[in-house]
XYZ file of C-alpha atoms in Angstrom:
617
model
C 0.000 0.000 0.000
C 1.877 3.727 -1.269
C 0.569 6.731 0.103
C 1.377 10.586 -0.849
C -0.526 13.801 -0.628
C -0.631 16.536 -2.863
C -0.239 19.596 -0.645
C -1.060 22.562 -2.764
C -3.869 20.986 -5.001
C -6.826 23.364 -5.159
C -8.986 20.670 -7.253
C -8.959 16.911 -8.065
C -5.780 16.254 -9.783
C -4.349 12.715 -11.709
C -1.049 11.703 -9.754
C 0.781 8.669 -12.115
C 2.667 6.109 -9.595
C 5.746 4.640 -11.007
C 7.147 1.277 -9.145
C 10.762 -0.162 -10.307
C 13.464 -2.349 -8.977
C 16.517 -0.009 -8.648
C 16.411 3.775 -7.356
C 17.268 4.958 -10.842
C 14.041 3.788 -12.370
C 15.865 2.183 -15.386
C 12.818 0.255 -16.290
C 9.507 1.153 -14.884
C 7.789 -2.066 -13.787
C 4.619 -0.250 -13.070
C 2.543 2.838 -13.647
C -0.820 3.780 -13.238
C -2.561 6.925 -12.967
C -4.831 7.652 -10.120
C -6.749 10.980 -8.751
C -5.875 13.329 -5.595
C -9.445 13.950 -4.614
C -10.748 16.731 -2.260
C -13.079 14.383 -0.530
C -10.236 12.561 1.214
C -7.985 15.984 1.541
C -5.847 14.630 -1.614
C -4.374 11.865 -0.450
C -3.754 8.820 -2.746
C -3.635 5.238 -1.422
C -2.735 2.876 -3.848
C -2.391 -1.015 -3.054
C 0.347 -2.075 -5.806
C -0.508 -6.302 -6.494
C 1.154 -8.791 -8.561
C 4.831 -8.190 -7.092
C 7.181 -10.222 -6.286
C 7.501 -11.821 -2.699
C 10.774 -10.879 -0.986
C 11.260 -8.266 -3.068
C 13.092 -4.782 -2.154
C 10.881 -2.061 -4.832
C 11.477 1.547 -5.420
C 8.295 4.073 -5.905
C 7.721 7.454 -6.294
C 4.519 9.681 -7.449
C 3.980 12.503 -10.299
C 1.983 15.260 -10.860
C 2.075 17.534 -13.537
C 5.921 18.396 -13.776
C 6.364 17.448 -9.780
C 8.036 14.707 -9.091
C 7.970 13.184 -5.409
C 11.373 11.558 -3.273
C 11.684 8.302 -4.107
C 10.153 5.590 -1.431
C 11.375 2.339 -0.928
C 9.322 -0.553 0.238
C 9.547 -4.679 0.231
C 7.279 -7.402 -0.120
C 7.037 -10.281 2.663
C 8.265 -13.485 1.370
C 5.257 -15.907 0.335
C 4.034 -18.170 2.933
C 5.743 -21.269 4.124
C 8.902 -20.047 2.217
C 11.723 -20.492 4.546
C 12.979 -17.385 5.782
C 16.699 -16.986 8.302
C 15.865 -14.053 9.774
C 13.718 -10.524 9.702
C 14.801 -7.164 11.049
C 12.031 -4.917 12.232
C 11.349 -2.007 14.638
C 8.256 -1.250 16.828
C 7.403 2.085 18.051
C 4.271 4.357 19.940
C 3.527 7.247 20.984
C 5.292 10.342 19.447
C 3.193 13.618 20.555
C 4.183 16.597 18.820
C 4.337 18.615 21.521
C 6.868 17.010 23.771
C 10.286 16.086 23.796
C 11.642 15.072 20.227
C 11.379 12.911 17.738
C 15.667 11.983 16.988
C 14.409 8.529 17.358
C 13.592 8.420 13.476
C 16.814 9.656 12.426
C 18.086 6.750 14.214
C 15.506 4.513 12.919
C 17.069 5.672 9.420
C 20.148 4.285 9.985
C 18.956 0.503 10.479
C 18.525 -2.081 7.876
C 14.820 -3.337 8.587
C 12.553 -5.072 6.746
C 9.488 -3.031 8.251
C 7.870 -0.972 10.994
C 5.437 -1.752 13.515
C 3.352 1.258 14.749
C 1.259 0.403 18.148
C -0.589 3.911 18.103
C -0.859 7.311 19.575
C 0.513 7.991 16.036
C -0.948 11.480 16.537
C -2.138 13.266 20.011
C -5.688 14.208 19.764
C -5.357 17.546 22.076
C -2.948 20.170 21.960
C -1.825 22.778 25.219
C -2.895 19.718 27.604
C -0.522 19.588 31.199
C 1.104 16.921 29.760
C 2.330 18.978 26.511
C 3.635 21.647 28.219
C 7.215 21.312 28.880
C 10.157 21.179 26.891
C 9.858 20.054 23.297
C 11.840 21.085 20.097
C 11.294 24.213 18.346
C 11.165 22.845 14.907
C 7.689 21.877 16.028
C 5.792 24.342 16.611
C 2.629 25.187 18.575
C -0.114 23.720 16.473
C -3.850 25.358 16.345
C -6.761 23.251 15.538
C -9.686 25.312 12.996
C -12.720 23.919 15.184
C -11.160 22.374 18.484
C -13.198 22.260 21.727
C -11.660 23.713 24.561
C -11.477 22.146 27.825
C -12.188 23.634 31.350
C -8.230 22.916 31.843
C -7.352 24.319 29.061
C -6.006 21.660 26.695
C -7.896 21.961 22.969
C -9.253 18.444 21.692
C -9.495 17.768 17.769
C -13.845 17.377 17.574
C -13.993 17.567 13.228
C -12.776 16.020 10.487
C -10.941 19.339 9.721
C -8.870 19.050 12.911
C -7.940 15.457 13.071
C -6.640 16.460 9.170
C -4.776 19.245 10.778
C -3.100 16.930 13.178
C -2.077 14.387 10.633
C -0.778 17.139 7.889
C 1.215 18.947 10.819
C 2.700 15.334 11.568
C 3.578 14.548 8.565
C 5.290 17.533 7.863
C 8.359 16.646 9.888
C 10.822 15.693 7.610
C 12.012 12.704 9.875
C 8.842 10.978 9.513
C 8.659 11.532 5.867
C 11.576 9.615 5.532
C 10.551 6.883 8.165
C 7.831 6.399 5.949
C 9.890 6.211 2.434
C 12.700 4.468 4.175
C 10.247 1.043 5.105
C 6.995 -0.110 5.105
C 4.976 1.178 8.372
C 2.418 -1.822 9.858
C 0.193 0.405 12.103
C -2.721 0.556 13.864
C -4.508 2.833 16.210
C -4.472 3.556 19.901
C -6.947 6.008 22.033
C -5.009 9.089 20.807
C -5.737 8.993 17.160
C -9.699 9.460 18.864
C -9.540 10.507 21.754
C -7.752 9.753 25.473
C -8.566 6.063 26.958
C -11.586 6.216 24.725
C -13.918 3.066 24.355
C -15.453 2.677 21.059
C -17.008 6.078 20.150
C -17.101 7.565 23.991
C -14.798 9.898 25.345
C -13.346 10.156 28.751
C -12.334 13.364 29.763
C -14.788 14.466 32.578
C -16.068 11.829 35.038
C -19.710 10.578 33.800
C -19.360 12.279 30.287
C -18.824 8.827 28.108
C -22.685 8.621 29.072
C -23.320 9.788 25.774
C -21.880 8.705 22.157
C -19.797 11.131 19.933
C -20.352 8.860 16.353
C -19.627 11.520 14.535
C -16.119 12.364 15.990
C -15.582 8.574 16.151
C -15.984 8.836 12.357
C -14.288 11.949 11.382
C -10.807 10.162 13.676
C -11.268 7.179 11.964
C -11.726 8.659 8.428
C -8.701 10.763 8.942
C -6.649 7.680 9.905
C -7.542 6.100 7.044
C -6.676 9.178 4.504
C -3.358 9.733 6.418
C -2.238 5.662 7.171
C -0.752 3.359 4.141
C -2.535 0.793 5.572
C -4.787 -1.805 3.377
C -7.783 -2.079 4.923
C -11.284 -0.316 4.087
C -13.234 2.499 4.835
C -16.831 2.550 4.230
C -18.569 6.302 4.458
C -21.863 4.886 3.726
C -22.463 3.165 6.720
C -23.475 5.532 9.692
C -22.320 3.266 12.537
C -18.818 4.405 14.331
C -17.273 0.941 13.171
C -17.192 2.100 9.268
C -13.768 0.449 9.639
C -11.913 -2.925 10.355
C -8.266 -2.219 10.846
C -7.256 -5.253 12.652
C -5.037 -7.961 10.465
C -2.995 -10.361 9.674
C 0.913 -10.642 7.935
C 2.975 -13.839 7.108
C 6.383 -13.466 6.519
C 7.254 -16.553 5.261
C 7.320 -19.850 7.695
C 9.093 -17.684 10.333
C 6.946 -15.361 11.586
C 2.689 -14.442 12.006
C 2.109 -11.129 12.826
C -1.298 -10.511 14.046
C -2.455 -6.763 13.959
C -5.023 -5.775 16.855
C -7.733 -3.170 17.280
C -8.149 -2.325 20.894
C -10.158 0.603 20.819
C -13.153 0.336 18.596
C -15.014 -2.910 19.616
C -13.350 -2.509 23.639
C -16.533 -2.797 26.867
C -16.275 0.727 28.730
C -13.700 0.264 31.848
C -14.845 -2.668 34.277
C -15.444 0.177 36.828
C -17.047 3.015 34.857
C -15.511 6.520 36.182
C -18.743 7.482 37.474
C -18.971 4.630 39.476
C -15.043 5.483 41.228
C -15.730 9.536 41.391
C -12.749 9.983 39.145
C -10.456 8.555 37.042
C -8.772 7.418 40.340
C -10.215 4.080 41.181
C -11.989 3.523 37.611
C -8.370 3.478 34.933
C -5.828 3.782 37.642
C -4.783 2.886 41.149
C -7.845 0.226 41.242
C -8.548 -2.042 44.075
C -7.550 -5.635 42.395
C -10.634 -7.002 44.072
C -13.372 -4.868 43.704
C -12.085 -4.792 40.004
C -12.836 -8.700 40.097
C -15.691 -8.557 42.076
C -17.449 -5.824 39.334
C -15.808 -7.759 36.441
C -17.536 -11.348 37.842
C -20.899 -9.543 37.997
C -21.065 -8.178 34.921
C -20.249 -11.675 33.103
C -22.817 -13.129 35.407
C -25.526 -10.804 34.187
C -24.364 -11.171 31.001
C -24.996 -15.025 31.281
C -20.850 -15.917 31.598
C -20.229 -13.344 28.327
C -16.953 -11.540 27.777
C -18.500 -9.181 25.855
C -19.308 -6.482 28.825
C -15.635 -6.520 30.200
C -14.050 -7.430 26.846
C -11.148 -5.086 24.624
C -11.309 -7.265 21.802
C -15.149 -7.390 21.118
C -16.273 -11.242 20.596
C -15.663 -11.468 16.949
C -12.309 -10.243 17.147
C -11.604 -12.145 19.786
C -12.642 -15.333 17.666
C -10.750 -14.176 14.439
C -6.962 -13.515 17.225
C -7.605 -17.393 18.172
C -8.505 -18.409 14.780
C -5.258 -16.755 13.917
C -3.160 -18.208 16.255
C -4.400 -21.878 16.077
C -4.108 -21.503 12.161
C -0.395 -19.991 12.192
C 2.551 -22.542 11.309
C 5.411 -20.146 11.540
C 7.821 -20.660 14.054
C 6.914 -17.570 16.196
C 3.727 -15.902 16.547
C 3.922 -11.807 17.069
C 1.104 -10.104 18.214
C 0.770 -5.991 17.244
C -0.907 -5.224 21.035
C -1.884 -1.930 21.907
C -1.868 -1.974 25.561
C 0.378 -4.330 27.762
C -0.755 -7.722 28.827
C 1.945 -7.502 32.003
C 0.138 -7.079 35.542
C 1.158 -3.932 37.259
C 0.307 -4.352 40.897
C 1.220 -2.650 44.137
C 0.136 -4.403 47.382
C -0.022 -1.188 49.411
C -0.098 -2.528 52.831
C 3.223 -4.113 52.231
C 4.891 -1.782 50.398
C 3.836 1.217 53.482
C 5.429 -1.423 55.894
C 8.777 -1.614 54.062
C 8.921 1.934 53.798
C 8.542 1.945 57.598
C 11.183 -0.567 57.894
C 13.409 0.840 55.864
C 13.226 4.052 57.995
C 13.643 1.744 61.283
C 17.298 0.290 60.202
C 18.071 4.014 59.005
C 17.783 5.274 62.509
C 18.624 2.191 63.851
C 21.043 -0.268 62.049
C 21.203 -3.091 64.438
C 17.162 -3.622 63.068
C 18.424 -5.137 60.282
C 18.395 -8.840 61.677
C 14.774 -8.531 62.298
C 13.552 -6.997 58.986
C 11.989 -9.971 57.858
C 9.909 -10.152 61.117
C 9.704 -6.336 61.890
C 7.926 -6.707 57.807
C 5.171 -9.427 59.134
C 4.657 -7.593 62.177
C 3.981 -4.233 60.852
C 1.535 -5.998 57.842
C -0.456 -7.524 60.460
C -0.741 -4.225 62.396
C -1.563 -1.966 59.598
C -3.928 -4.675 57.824
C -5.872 -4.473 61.295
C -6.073 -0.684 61.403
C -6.861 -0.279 57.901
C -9.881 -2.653 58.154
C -11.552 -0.326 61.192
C -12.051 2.383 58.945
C -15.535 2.913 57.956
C -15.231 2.072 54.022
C -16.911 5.891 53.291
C -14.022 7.632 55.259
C -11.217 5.144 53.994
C -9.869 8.013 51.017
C -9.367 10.573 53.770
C -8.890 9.040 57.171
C -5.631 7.757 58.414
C -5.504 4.358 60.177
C -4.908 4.532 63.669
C -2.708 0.979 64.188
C -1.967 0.358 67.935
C 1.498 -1.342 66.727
C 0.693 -4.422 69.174
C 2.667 -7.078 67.284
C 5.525 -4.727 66.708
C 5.393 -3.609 69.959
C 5.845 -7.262 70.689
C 8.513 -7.812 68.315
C 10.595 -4.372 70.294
C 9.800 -5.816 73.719
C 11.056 -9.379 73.084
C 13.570 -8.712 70.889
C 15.336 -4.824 70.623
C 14.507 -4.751 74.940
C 12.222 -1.833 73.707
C 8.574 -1.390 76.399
C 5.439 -0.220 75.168
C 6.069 3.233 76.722
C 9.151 3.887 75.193
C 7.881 2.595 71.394
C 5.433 5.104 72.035
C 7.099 7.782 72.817
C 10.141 7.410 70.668
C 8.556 4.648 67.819
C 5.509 5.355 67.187
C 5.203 8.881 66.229
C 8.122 8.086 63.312
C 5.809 5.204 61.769
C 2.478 7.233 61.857
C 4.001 9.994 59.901
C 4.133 7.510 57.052
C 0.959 6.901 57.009
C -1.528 7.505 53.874
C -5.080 7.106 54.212
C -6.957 3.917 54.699
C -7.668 3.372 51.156
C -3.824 3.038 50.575
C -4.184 -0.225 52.085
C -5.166 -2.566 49.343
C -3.977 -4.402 46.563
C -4.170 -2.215 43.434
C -3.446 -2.170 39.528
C -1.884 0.512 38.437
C -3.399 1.028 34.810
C -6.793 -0.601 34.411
C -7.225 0.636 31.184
C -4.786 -2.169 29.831
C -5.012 -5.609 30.031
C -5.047 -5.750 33.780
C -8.249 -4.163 33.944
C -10.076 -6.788 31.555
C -8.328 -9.596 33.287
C -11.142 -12.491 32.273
C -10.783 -11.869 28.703
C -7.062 -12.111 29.038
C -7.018 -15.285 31.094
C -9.272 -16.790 28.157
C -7.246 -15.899 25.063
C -4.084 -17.641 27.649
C -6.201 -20.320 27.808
C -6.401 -20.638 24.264
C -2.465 -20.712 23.732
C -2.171 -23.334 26.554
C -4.869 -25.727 25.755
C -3.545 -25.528 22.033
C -0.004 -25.923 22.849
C 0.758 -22.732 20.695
C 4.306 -22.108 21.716
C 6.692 -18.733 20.244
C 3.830 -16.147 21.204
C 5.238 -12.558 21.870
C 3.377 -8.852 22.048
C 4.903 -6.038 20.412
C 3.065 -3.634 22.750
C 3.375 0.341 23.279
C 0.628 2.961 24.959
C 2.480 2.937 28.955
C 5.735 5.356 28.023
C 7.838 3.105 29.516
C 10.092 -0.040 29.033
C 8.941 -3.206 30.414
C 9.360 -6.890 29.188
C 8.064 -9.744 31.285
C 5.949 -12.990 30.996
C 2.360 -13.376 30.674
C 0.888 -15.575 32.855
C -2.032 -18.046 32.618
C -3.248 -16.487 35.213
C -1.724 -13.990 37.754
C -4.120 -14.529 40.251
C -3.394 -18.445 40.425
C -1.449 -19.718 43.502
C 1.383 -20.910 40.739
C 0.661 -18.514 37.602
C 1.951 -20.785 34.559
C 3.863 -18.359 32.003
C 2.029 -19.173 28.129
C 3.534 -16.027 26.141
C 5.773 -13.026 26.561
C 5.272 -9.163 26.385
C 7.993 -6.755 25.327
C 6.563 -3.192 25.483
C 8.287 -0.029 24.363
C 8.549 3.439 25.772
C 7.058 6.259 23.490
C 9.363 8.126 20.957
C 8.491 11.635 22.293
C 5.499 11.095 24.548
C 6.184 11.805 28.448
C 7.072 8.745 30.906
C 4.976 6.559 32.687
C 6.966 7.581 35.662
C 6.217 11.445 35.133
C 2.467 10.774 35.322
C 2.563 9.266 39.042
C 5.805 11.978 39.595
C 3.010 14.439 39.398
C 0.178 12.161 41.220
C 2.151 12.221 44.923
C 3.693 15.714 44.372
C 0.211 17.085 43.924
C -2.268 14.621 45.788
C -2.344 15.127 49.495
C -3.574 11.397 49.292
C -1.143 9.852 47.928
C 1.795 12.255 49.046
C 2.778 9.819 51.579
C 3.887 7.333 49.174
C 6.021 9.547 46.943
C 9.179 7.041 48.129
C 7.319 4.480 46.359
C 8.140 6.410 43.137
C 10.986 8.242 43.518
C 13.534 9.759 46.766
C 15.170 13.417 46.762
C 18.365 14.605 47.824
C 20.362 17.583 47.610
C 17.340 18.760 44.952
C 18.061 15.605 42.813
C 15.397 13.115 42.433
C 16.149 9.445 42.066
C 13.309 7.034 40.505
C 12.375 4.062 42.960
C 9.134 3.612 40.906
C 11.062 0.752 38.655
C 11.988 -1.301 41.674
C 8.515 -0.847 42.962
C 7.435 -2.241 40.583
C 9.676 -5.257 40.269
C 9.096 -5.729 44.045
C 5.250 -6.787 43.235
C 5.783 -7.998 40.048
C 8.082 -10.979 40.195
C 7.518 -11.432 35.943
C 8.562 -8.092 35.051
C 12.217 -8.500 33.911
C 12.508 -5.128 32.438
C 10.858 -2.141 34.034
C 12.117 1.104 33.091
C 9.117 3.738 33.755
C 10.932 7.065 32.897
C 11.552 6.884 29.092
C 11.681 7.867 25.370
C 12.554 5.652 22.806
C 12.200 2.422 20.840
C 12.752 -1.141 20.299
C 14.775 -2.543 17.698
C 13.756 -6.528 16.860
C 16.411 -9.635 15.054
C 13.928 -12.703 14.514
C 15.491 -16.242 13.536
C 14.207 -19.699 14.026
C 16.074 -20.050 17.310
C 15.180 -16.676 19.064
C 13.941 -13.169 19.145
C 16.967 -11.067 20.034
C 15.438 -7.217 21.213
C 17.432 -4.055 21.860
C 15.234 -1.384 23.697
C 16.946 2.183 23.333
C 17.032 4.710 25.458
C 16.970 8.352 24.250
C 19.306 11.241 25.651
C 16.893 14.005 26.290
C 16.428 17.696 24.542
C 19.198 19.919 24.703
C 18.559 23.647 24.516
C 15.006 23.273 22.526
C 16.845 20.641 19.712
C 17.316 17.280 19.420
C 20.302 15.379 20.679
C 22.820 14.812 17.877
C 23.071 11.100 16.992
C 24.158 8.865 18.292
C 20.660 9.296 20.099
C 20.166 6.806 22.031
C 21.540 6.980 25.776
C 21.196 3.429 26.883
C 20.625 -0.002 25.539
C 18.867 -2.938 27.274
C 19.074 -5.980 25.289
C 16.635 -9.008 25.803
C 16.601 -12.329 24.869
C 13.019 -14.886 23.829
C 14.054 -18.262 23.211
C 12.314 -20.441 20.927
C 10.663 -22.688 23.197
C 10.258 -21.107 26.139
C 7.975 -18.305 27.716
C 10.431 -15.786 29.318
C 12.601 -12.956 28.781
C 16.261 -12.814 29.577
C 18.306 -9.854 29.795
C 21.574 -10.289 28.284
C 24.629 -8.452 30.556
């Protein structure tokens, strides 16, 4: 599929496409002549057919005397052919507005056979909190003709004439033009391209407000996608509905690899706990009580006679067409293009409050160190009992009031510490750590991903391990961070069986994971009790603890870098899946950093065979 746009047509105008083997277009192996139309802002998409598989072709488009850069593209080799190895890159999440975009003139330098794009290939608002800080200033400020202003200012794209703006102002980066004539781009769409953590054609940006549908803006985003993506699917204007599109499908690339292409927006249930239900998007898409998310999730499927369908991403007939796809694959490894990561983020808050207070114990007090296992049991037990007393309607703003009995048991016995001097000298340090009552709970941190439509993911596992279909790894973006872990059968099991793997990578420009809960605890008197949880300060300097966190609660996350740009880089053989994620160096005095780019490079190893991610040294 070949895409251009004629930027200063006024009317329809014919555009010839020439296709050849060699960059001087000795011998023209194909030419047609197609139309720039107005109706789809005079773009051309062109599927070329009747190529040759495993092919490296040269393209480029003319109009009247104009004469485009040349674009390069290559064919997958035909099915079953046996193929040594493929070189690919997948990427997410490059807002304008933030940060830079030097990641593509990296991605130039490679020798790939293609690009996977997980989403959030534009940003749907412009002046938002999260696009105000640094970003380079070769792009500028952009200005939307009919955007809808928000009460916090941010501007959200609401016509067809904006979401066009966004893509054209895009595009117009020169780095991206030549991502796009460099390789072939495999993409699909995220919440962005609509609208933030959108479900089908709702929108989410004030508590209660995806009550009521916005068709029309789902159709305008998803028209513009199509105009502005190379992608072959289908776009059918006459049919009113919001799902005028399919985008989610299928490549073979010979008997080495399936890649399976996912659409997790447009057929996805609203969140398990609707936003109106949680007061805020606290509680409904982040920082959610692991059981009450079960609890909600179990009653919906019960009134929905044991259906996925109410707390489902996929939508049942995608659902049926990913395991139809899997079970019919016979390549060695199965990829799967996954919006939204499949690893379980969880924080168990009672214990990670009691390490903190431990921690602060052997600080003061280094000779507590041989009883921090038991000073950790103790102080679990005591704050699980004082947590529970709290009326559940006061638990977001009262403090726990723990009487410290088993720890004062644990000083008496053991550190010849009474209960009058723990409470005058002990106490007073561990209650000033305390957060409110609700802290104390097991929660997910994103429940807008995977781990917040837990039954549905636990079924399509159940698919892989029932089938015995082995070499199953997500190429996953959306979180703006690094992470690369098993998937388990199921996490909640009292042995969790891994079935596939998930490597997800950070967003070129967009800003981290970890700056998102950075500014949660520095501006939430609720949570500002567990800012050591995501990062310490010292001398001014701030040092990120959110990765180990993380890791602490998550035994399956072998990777977990929450405070990064970048991309992942991808060498596929028979044997293994080699992966290099990169870390960016930042902006430097509003520009880009001059390449080399990239900072830092993890490298990560899948071996054929087996379920798991190592990290090479």
């Amino acid at each position: 599929m070949l895409w251009t746009r004629l930027g200063d047509a006024a009317a329809d105008t014919p555009v010839t496409i020439e296709i050849a083997t060699s960059q001087s277009f000795a011998t023209v192996l194909h030419s047609v002549t197609v139309s720039a139309q107005a109706q789809w802002d005079y773009t051309v998409r062109h599927k070329v057919t009747a190529l040759q598989p495993g092919t490296t072709y040269y393209y480029r488009f003319r109009a009247g005397s104009s004469v485009s850069q040349v674009g390069r593209s290559k064919t997958a080799p035909s099915a079953g052919t046996p193929v040594s190895q493929l070189k690919f890159a997948f990427i997410s999440c490059q807002d304008w507005s933030v940060n830079h975009w030097a990641a593509f003139d990296e991605l130039l330098q490679q020798d790939l056979d293609f690009v996977v794009h997980l989403g959030d290939y534009i940003y749907e608002t412009v002046g938002a909190a999260f696009q105000t800080g640094k970003v380079e200033t070769r792009h500028s400020q952009i200005k939307l003709p009919d955007g809808i202003k928000r009460s916090d200012g941010a501007t959200y794209a609401n016509t067809l004439a904006d979401y066009r703006t966004l893509y054209k102002t895009y595009r117009s980066d020169s780095r991206l033009q030549a991502l796009h004539a460099a390789f072939p781009i495999i993409a699909v769409w995220d919440d962005h391209e609509f609208s933030d953590d959108a479900w089908q054609d709702r929108q989410n940006y004030a508590t209660g407000e995806d009550a009521a549908k916005v068709t029309s803006r789902r159709r305008d985003a998803n028209q513009a996608w199509f105009e502005y993506m190379p992608a072959d699917v289908s776009l059918d204007t006459a049919n009113p509905s919001f799902q005028n599109i399919q985008i989610y499908r299928q490549f073979s690339f010979g008997n080495l690899a399936t890649l399976v292409m996912t659409d997790q927006r447009l057929y996805r249930a609203d969140h398990v706990i609707p936003e109106v239900g949680a007061g805020s998007e606290i509680g409904s898409r982040y920082f959610v009580p692991k059981s009450t998310l079960a609890t909600v999730e179990g009653q919906k499927m019960s009134a929905a006679s044991g259906s996925l369908d109410p707390v489902s991403i996929l939508g049942s007939t995608q659902r049926q067409w990913w395991k139809d796809q899997m079970s019919a694959a016979n390549t060695t490894w199965k990829l799967w293009g996954n919006e939204v990561s499949l690893l379980r983020m969880q924080v168990n808050g009672t214990q990670a409050v009691a390490g903190l207070m431990v921690q602060s114990l052997i600080a003061a007090n280094g000779a507590l160190a041989a009883l921090q296992s038991a000073l950790m049991t103790a102080l679990v037990t005591d704050l699980t009992t004082a947590a529970a007393a709290v009326p559940s309607a006061n638990k977001a703003t009262q403090v726990p009031a723990p009487s410290y009995a088993n720890t004062k048991t644990l000083f008496t016995n053991f550190a010849n510490i009474n209960g009058t001097v723990f409470d005058a000298a002990i106490k007073p340090q561990l209650d000033a750590a305390l957060p409110a009552a609700q802290f104390f709970d097991v929660f997910l941190l994103n429940a807008d991903q995977w781990d917040g439509y837990n039954a549905e993911r636990k079924a399509l596992m159940k698919h892989l391990k029932d089938n015995a279909i082995a070499n199953v790894v997500a190429l996953t973006g959306d979180i703006h961070a690094f992470f690369a872990g098993s998937v388990m059968d199921d996490y909640d099991a009292a042995s969790p069986v891994p079935v596939m793997v998930d490597l997800v990578t950070a967003g070129i420009s967009s800003n981290s994971f970890y700056s998102y809960f950075e500014s949660v605890v520095d501006s939430s008197a609720s949570f500002g009790k567990t800012k050591p949880l995501i990062y310490t300060e010292q001398g001014g300097v701030r040092t990120n603890t959110f990765n180990s966190t993380l890791t602490t609660f998550n035994s399956w996350l072998k990777v977990a870098n929450t405070d990064a740009q970048g991309y992942a880089l991808v060498t596929l053989t028979p044997a293994k899946l080699s992966c290099s994620f990169h870390t960016l160096k930042t902006l430097s005095a509003g520009a880009a950093p001059a390449l080399p780019a990239t900072r830092s490079i993890t490298k990560l190893e899948v071996v054929a065979g087996s379920p798991s991610v190592t990290v090479l040294p």
